[in-house]
């Protein structure tokens, strides 16, 4: 559990730190235009990384189902280390023109490839490593580690803000977190090389018949579960959009719209996300007792009726305390989704296509809705109708609400293939 979570933390640290520090390096790669226009261009590259996630989901999901969960986990962290190094050494516009932005784009594409497989690899690994009846609790540590990675990035930003001037941060200080990420990823590579493979995968490796072996990690095998594939895309639409809105985009929103200083915005985000991180296991444990659907439905209802008033209030907030209370309210609402989204997806598929089944549809949903969240929000703001973004989030949440109401409960799903492993799990459940 520790090995899977810590590796996931550094992966998502590298992914989120791009957004966290883009307010400082946007002008280094895109000097023309006002601050919103510069952020819009860097948000565009942020969004492009998401469109590599389906490719990474397919490639690394296939590796996870055919070569093992551990193999996929070590591959993802290698790719993330390379991308962090590229961003750390990327030349600026003043040095080489737009070639620096091209390096930034390549690095972001590598990040997208890595994270496209990381989510599924870690969700599958943590879920399969959990005992029956405790999957919600233990798999929630995937989100804990994701948010911890985000907090580490914010903490480094806060430290640098208090130890460097704005000019220094914008000049070269923004490179420091990417150097930290590259070094951290190299250390995690060693850790993941020594992980144990999950019993569910080993049982599958021992017992799968020839026809199942041939379908492991293939699109042909995955397409036998078309309904689950489409369900995950709609299932993730509202959740991933809300998550990126209230966590990733919020630091920019508080400084660019509400008018808080960058330092205050970072502190507010850090404190609110820290509280959110701590309640993830509580929500995961609750889902083990009452089921996954009640938490998902509660999230969606809160998002549908709460997004417009919350975002409107956040846009007009004048104090850091008020911003913290409002942001935390939004994060508590989405905990019904974030704490159990990984385990619900994993519970929908059998072991021979589980990693691919979690990775590919989720990556598609993230490319369409999560990765574009910042870009869409900034586009609405640049067009002078920022409230249109709030209604966009509400509409996507409404679609997910319909899915949650109509989907089956997954808490009692049997994880292993028919045979010995199946009987073992049934006996444990009894």
PDB file of C-alpha atoms in Angstrom, residues 7 325 372:
ATOM      1  CA  UNK A   7       4.825   6.381  -6.212  1.00  0.00           C
ATOM      2  CA  UNK A 325     -14.463  28.153   3.692  1.00  0.00           C
ATOM      3  CA  UNK A 372      -9.887  21.222 -20.774  1.00  0.00           C
TER       4      UNK A 372
END
